[in-house]
Coordinates of C-alpha atoms in Angstrom, one line a residue:
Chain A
X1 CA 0.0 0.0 0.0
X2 CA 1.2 3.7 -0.8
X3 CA 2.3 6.4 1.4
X4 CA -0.9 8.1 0.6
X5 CA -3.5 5.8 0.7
X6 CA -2.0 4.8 4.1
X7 CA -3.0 8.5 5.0
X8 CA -6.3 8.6 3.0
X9 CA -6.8 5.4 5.3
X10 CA -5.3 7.0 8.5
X11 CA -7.6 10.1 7.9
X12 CA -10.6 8.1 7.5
X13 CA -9.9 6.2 10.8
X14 CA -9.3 9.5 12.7
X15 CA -12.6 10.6 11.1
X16 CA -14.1 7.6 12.3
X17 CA -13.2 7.9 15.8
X18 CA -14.2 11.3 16.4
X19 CA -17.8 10.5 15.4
X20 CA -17.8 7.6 17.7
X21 CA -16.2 9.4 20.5
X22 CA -19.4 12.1 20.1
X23 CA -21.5 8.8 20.3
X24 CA -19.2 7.2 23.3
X25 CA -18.6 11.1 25.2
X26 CA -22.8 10.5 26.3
X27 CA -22.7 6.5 26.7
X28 CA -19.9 6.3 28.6
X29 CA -21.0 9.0 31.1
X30 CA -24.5 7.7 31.3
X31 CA -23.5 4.3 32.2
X32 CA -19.9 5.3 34.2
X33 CA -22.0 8.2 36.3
X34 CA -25.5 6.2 37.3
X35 CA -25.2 2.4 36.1
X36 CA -27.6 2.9 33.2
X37 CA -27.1 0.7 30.2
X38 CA -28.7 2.9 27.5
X39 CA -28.9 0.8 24.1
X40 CA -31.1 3.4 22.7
X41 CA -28.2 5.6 22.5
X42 CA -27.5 4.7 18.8
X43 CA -30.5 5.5 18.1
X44 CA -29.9 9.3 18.8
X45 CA -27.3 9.5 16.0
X46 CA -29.7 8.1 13.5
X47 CA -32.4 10.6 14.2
X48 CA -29.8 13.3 14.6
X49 CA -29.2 12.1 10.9
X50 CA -32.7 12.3 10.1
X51 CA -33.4 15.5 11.8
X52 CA -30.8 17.2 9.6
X53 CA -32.1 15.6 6.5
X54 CA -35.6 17.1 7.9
X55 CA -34.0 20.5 8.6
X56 CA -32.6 20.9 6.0
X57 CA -35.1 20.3 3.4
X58 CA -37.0 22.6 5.7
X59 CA -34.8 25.8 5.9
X60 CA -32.7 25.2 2.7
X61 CA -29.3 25.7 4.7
X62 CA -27.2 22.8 6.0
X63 CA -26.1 25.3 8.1
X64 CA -29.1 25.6 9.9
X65 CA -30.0 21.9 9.7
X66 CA -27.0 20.9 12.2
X67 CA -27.2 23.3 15.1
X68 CA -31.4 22.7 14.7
X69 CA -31.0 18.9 14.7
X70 CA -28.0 19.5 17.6
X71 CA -31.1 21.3 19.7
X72 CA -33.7 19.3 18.9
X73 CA -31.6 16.2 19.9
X74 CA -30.8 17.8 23.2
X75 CA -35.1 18.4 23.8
X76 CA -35.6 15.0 23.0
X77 CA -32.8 13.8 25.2
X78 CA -34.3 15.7 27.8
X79 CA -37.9 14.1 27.0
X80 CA -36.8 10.5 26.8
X81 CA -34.9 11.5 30.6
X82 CA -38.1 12.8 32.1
X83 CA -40.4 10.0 30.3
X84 CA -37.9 6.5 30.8
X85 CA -34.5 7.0 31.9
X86 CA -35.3 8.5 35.0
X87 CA -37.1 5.3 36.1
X88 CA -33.9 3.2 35.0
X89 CA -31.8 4.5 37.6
X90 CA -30.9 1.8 40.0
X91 CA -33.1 -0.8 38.1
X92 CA -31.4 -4.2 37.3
X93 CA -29.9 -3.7 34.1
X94 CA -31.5 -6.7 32.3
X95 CA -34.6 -4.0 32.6
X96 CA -32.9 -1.3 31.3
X97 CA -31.6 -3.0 28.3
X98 CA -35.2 -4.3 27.7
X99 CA -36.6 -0.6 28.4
X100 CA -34.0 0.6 26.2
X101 CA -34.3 -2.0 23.2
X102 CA -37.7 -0.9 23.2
X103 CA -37.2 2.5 22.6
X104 CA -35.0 1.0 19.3
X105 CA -38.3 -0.8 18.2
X106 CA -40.4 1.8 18.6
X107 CA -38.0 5.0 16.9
X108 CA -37.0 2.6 14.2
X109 CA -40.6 1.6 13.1
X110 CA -41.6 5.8 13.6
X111 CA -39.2 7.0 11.2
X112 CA -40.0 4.5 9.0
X113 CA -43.6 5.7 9.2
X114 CA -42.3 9.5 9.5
X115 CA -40.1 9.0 6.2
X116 CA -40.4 5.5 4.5
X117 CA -37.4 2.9 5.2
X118 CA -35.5 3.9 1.9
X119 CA -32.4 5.5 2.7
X120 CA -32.2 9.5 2.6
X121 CA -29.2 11.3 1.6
X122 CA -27.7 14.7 2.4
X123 CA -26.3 17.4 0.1
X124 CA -22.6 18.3 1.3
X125 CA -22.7 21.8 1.7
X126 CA -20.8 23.7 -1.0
X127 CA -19.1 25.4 1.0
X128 CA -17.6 22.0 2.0
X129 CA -18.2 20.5 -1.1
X130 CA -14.8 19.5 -3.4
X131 CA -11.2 17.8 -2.3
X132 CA -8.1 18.6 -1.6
X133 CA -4.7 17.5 -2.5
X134 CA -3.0 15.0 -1.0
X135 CA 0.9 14.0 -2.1
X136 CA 1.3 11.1 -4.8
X137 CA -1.8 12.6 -6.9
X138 CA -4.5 11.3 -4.0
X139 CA -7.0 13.7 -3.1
X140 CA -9.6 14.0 0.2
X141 CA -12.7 15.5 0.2
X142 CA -12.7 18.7 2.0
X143 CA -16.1 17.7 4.0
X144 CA -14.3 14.4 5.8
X145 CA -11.7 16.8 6.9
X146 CA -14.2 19.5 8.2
X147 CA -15.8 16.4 10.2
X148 CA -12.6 16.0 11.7
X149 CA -12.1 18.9 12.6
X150 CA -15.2 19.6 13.7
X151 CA -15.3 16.3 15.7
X152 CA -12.1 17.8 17.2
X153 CA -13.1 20.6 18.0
X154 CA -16.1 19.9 19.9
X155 CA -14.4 16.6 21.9
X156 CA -11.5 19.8 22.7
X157 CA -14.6 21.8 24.4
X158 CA -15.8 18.9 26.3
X159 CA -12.7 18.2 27.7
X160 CA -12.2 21.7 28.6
X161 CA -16.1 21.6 30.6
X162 CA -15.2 18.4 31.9
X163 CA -11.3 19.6 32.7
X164 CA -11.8 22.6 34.1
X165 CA -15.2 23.6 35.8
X166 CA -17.0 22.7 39.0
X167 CA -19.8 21.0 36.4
X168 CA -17.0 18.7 34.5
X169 CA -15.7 17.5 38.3
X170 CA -18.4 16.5 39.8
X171 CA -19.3 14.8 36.8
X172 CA -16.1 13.0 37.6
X173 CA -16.3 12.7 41.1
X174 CA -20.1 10.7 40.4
X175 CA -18.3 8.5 38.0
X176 CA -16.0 7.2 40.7
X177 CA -18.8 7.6 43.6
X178 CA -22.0 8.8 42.7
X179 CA -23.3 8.1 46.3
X180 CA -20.3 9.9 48.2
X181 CA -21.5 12.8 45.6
X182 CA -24.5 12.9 47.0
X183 CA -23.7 12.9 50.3
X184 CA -22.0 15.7 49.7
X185 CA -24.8 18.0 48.8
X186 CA -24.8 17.4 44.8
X187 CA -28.4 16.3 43.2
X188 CA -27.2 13.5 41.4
X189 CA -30.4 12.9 39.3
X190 CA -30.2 16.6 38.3
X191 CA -26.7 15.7 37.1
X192 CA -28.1 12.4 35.6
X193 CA -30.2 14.3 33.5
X194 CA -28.1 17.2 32.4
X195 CA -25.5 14.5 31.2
X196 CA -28.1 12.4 29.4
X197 CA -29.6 15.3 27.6
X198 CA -26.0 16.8 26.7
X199 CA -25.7 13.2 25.5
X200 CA -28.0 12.9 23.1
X201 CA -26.7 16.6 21.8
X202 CA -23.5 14.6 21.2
X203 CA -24.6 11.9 19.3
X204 CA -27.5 13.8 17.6
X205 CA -24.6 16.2 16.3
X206 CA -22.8 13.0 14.9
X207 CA -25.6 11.7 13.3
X208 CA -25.9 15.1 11.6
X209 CA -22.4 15.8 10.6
X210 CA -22.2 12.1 9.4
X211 CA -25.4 12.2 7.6
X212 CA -23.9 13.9 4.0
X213 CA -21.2 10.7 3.7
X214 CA -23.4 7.8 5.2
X215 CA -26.5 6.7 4.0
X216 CA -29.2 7.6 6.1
X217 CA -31.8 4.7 7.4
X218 CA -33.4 3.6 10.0
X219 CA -31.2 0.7 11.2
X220 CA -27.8 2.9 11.4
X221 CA -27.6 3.4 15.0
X222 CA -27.0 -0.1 15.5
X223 CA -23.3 -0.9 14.3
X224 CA -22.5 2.0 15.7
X225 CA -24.0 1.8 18.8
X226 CA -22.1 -1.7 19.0
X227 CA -18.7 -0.3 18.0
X228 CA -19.7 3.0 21.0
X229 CA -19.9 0.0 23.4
X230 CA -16.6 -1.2 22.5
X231 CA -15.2 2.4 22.5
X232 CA -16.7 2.8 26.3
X233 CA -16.0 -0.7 27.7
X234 CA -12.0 -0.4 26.2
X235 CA -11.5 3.3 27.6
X236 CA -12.6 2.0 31.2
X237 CA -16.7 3.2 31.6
X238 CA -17.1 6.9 32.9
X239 CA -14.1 8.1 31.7
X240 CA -14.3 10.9 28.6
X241 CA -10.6 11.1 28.6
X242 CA -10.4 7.2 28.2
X243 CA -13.2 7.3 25.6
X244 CA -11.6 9.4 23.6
X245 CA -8.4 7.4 23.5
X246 CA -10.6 4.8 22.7
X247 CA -12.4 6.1 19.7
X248 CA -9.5 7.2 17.9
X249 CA -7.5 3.2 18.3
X250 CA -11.0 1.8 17.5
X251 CA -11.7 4.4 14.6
X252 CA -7.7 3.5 13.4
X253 CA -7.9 0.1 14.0
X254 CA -10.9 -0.8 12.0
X255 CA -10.3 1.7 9.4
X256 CA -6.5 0.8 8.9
X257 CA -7.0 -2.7 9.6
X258 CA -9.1 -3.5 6.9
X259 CA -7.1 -2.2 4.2
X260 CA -3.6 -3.4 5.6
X261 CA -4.8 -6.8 6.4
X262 CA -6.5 -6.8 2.4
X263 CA -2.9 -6.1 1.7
X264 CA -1.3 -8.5 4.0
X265 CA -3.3 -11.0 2.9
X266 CA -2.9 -10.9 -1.0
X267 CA 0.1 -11.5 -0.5
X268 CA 0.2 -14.4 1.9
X269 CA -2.9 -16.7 0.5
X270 CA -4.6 -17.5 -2.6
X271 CA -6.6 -14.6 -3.8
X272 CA -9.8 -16.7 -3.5
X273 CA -9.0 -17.5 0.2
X274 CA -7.9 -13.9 0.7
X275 CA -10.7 -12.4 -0.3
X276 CA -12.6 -14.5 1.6
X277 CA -10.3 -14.2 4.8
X278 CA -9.9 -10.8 4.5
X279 CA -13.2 -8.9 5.7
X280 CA -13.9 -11.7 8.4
X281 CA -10.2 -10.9 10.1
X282 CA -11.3 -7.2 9.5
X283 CA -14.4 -7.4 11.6
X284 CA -12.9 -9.3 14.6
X285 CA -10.0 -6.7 14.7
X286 CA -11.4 -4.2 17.2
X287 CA -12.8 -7.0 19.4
X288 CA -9.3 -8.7 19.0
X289 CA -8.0 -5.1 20.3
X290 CA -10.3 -5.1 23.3
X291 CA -9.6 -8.4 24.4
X292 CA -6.1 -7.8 24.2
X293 CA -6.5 -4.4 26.2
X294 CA -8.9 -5.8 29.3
X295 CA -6.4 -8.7 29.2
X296 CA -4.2 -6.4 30.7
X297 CA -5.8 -3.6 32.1
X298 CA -9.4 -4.9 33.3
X299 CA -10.8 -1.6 34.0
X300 CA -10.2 -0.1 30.6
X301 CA -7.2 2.4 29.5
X302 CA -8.2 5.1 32.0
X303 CA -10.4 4.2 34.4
X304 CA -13.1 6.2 36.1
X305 CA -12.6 4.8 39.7
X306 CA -9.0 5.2 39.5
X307 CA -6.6 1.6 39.6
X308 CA -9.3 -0.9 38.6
Chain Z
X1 CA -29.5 21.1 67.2
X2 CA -29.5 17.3 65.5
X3 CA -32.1 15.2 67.6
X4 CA -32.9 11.4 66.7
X5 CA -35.7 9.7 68.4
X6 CA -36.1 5.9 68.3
X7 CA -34.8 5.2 65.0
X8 CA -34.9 1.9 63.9
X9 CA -32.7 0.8 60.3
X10 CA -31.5 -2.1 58.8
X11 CA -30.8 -4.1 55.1
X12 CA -33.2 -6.1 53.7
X13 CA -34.6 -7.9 56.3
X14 CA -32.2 -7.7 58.7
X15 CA -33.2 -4.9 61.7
X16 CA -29.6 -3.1 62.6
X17 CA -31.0 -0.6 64.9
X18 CA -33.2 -0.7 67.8
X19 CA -34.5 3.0 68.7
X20 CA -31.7 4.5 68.7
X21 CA -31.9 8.1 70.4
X22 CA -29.1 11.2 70.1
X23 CA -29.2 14.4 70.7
X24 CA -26.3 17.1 69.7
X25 CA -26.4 20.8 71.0
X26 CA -24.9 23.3 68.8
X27 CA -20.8 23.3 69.0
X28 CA -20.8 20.1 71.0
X29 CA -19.0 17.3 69.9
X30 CA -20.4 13.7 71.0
X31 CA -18.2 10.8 70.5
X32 CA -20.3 7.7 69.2
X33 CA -18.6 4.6 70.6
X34 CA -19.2 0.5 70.0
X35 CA -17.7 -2.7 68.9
X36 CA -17.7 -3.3 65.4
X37 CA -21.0 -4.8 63.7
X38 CA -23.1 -2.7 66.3
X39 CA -24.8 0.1 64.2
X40 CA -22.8 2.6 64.2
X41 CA -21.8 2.9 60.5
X42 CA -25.7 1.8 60.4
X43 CA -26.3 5.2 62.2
X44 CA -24.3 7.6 60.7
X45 CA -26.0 6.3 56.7
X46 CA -29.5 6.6 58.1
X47 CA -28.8 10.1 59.4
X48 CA -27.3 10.6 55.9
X49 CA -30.5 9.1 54.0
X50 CA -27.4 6.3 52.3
X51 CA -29.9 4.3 54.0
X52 CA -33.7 4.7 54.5
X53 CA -35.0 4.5 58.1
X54 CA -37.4 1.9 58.8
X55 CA -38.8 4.3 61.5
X56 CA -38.1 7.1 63.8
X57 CA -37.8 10.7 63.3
X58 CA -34.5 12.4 62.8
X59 CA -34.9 16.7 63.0
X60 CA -31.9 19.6 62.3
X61 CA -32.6 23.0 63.1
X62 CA -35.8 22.1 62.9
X63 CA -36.1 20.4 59.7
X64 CA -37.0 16.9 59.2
X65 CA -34.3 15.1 57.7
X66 CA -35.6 11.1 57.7
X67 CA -36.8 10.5 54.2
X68 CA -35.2 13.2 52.7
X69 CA -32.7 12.1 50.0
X70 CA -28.9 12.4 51.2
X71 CA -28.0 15.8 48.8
X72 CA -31.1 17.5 50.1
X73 CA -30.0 16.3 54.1
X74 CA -26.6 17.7 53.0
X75 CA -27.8 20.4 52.0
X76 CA -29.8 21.2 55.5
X77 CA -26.4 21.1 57.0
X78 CA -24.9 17.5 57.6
X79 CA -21.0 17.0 56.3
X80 CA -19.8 13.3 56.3
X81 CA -16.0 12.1 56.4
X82 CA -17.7 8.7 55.8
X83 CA -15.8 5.5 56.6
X84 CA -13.4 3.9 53.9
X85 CA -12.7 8.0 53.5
X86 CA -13.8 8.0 49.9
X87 CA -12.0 10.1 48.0
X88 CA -12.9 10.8 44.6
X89 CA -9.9 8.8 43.5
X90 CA -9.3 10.8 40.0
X91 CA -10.0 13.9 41.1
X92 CA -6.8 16.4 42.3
X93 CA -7.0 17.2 46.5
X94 CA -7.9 21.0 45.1
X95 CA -10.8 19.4 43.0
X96 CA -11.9 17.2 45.8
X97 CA -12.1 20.2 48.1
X98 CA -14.0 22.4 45.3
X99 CA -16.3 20.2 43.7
X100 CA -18.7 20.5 46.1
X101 CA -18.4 23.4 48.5
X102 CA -20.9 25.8 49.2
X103 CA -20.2 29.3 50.5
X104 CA -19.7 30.1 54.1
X105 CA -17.2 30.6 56.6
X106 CA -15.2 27.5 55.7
X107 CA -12.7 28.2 52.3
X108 CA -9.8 27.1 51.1
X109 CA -7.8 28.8 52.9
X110 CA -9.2 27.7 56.3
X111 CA -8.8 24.5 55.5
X112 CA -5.5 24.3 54.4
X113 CA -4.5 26.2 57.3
X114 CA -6.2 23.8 59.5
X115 CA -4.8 21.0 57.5
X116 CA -1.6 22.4 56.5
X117 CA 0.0 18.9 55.0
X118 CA -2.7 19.4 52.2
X119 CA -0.8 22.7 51.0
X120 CA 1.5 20.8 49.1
X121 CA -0.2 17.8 48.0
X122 CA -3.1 20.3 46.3
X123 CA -2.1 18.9 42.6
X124 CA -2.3 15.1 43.6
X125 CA -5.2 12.9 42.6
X126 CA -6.8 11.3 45.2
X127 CA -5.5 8.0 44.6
X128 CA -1.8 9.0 44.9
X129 CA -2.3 10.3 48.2
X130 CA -1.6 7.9 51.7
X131 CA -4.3 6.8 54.0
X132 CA -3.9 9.7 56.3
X133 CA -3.6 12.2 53.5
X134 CA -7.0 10.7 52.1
X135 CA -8.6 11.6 55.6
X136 CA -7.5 15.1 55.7
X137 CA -9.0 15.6 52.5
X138 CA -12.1 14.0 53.5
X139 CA -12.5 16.2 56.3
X140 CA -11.6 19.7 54.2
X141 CA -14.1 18.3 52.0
X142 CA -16.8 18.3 54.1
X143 CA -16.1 21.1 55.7
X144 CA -16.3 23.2 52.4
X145 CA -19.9 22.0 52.3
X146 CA -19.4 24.3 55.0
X147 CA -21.9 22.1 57.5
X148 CA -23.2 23.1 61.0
X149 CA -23.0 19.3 62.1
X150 CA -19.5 17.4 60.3
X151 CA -19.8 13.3 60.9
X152 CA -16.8 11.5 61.4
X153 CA -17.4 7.6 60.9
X154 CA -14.2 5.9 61.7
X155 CA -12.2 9.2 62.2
X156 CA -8.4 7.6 62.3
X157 CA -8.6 4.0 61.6
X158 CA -5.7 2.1 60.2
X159 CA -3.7 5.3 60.4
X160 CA -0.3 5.8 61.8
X161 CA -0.1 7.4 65.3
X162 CA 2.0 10.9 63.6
X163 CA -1.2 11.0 61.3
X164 CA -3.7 10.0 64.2
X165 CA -2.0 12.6 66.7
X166 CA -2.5 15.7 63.6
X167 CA -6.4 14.5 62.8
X168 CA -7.2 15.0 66.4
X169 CA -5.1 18.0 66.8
X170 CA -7.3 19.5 64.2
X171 CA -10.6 18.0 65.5
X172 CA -9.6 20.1 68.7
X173 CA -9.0 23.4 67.0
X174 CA -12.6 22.4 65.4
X175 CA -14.1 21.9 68.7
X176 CA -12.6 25.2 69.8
X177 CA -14.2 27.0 67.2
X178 CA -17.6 26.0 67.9
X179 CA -17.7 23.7 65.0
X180 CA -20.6 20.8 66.2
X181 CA -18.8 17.3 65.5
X182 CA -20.3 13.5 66.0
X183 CA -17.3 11.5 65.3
X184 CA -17.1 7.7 65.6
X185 CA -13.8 6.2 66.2
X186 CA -12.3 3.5 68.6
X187 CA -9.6 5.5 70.3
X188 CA -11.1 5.7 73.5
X189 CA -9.0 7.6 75.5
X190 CA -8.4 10.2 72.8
X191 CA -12.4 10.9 72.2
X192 CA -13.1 11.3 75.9
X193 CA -10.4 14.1 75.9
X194 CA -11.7 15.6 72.7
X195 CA -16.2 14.9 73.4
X196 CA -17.8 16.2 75.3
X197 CA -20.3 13.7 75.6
X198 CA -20.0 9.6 74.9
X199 CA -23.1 7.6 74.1
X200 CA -21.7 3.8 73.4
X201 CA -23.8 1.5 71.0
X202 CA -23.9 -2.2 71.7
X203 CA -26.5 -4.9 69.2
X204 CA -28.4 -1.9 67.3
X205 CA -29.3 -0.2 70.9
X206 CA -27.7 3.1 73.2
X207 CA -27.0 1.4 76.4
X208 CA -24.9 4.2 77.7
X209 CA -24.5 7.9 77.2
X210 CA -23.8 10.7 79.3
X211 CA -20.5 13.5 80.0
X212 CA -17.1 12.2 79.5
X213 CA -15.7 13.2 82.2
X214 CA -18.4 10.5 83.4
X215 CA -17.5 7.9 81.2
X216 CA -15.1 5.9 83.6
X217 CA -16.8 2.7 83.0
X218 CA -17.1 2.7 79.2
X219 CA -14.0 0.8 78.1
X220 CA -15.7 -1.8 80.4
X221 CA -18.3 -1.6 78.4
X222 CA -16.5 -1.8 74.7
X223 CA -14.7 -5.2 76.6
X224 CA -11.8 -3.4 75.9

């Protein structure tokens, strides 16, 4: 493989693992901060996905369609607290994932009704719209990067909330001991539900970016929502520091896996058997990765409650 | 100030405590004393609503605390050092002291002028920190909750006498400024210097209180 497609590859893996840190940044928080396994979380990114489509077909303006579907995400986020999760807290978690799978069923089969199950697309903005030059005649499209970026930019002002103000440490100090916390004078529901809402921003805001360079259905939270509970579970659960880590290997590893192991294995086996080995080594990568990681540190890479 | 009248508690379906009754005056400090397994970590979390009274009535300043989640008892004016200390383990000794302060007499400064050994430690995280160094934390910590009641449960255990000698050093400056302080802990002769009342707990149930100065027959009554 070329020096450049190894960075077209690289790129795509970063880009990869900053949406799924936006998806992880609410999960992990969620389950690290009150013990709540929320498998509906997935399905925030695909309506965030659908409320941009929505949006924009609405004002006109991309533009508009993110921060709107952003908002709206964080309303409904705030709904779903007040309506289910609230009654989740300290439940046994085989209810919560049954509570939760059922909010899949149900927002799967309303968008379907809302807007059809046939995929919907997104227009890339033209501001955004184009590539850019890579070395060796490769080219990137300009929106991937501004995804990056963007996906930088806002995991750099959550970690600045969650670094540096009174908000961001006690969301720290629940994840290690919500129950000291609260002895302490802190509402931890209140916190619960400010963290669940901002949450649901996150991964609404994912759904959105990502909605112009995925297609958009109603079945799209679920892979990710798989790969968010890998992301959470290998970057020790509560920890946004540790998720973010996380993200970025997972994001790499998939990405870059894929296309070196391709590589790898052309040249080792048959092409028949390669092609056939290939994608199912590809998919077992990540899980490979976690394995290896909890092999050695059980509590994740940077765990919430300190030495695990 | 705090009064608890017949307060029964347990887990599950296990009765811990058997109507228990206290009483603590504002600025006094009363030592709460017992063999392990009696109640008195049973006490302190029903006081703290960490565990839901079965029955009784527990009143500060006048509000009713039993049944009230433990933020909003916090909040009325109850500051735990609970036992096991519980640091927030990732969390600096600064952060530990600011995350949940409220305004009042008690800031920083105070504190680490009370506890000075937490001066230079301030940009540790709570798991790099010794047992002793956990405590004073702990204690800054609750007192930047700035409460009119602080609860010590196990106050010095399994620390080393320099550390033990420095805790109660700064319990006394504590109980010199008026601050109110029900502190469990099993260093007898220590507490009946520092309390100034002793009520001992034995199988859920008060069998003793009274002054300290006459509490001559209470490490008779620990078996110690």
């Amino acid at each position: 493989m070329s020096v450049g497609l190894l960075l077209v590859q690289t790129l795509n893996g970063l880009e990869l693992g900053v949406l799924l840190f936006l998806i992880a940044a609410g999960l992990t928080l969620v389950f690290g901060v009150m013990d709540v396994v929320n498998l509906a979380h997935g399905v925030q990114y695909m309506l965030g996905a659908y409320l941009a489509v929505a949006f924009a077909a609405a004002t006109g303006s991309f533009w508009l369609a993110v921060p709107l579907a952003a908002a709206a995400s964080l309303l409904l986020g705030a709904v779903l607290e007040r309506l289910v999760f609230r009654r989740l807290v300290g439940a046994d978690h085989l209810d919560q994932v049954l509570a939760t799978f059922g909010l899949i069923l149900l927002a799967e089969e309303g968008v379907k009704l809302v807007w059809g199950p046939a995929p919907r697309s997104l227009a890339i903005p033209d501001l955004l719209a184009g590539t850019v030059p890579l070395f060796g005649g490769l080219r990137y499209a300009v929106y991937r990067l501004a995804v990056l970026g963007a996906g930088l930019l806002v995991a750099g002002l959550l970690a600045l909330l969650i670094e540096r103000t009174r908000a961001g440490m006690r969301l720290r100090a629940g994840a290690s001991n919500a129950a000291m916390l609260s002895a302490l004078g802190v509402d931890v529901g209140r916190l619960f539900a400010l963290v669940l809402a901002a949450g649901a921003m996150l991964a609404g805001f994912a759904g959105a970016v990502a909605a112009p360079i995925v297609s958009v259905d109603p079945g799209m939270g679920g892979p990710v929502l798989i790969l968010a509970f890998v992301v959470i579970v290998l970057g020790g659960a509560g920890s946004v520091r540790g998720s973010f880590l996380a993200a970025l290997l997972v994001g790499l590893t998939d990405t870059l896996g894929r296309s070196l192991l391709d590589a790898a294995l052309a040249g080792a086996l048959p092409p028949a058997a390669a092609r056939t080995a290939g994608p199912a080594l590809a998919s077992m990568l990540i899980y490979l990765l976690m394995a290896a990681v909890l092999a050695f540190r059980p509590g994740g890479l940077l765990p919430a409650r300190g030495r695990a | 100030m705090l009064e608890v009248q017949d307060l029964d508690a347990g887990y599950g379906r296990a009765q811990v405590l058997f109507g228990v009754s206290l009483s603590i005056s504002a600025g006094e400090t009363l030592a709460l004393l017992g063999r392990n397994g009696m109640g008195k970590t049973t006490t302190v979390r029903a006081l703290m609503g960490l565990l839901r009274p079965w029955r009784g009535a527990v009143s500060f300043a006048g509000t009713r605390l039993a049944g009230l989640p433990p933020h909003r008892i916090a909040q009325a004016g109850l500051g735990l050092v609970p036992e096991g200390r519980q640091v927030f383990p990732t969390l600096t000794v600064a952060e530990n002291l600011a995350a949940t302060a409220r305004p009042g007499p008690w800031t920083r400064a105070r504190v680490l002028a009370l506890l000075p050994r937490l001066a230079e430690r301030l940009s540790h995280r709570g798991l790099q920190l010794s047992g002793g160094e956990q405590q004073m934390v702990a204690i800054g910590r609750a007192l930047m909750t700035n409460p009119r009641l602080l609860i010590l449960d196990e106050a010095t255990e399994g620390l080393a006498p320099l550390m033990r000698a420095e805790i109660f050093r700064a319990l006394a400056a504590l109980r010199a400024e008026g601050q109110a302080v029900l502190i469990i802990d099993k260093q007898v002769a220590e507490l009946r210097r520092l309390a100034d009342r002793i009520a001992v707990l034995e199988k859920g149930r008060v069998i003793w209180h009274g002054r300290s100065a006459e509490a001559d027959g209470v490490e008779r009554l620990l078996h110690l």
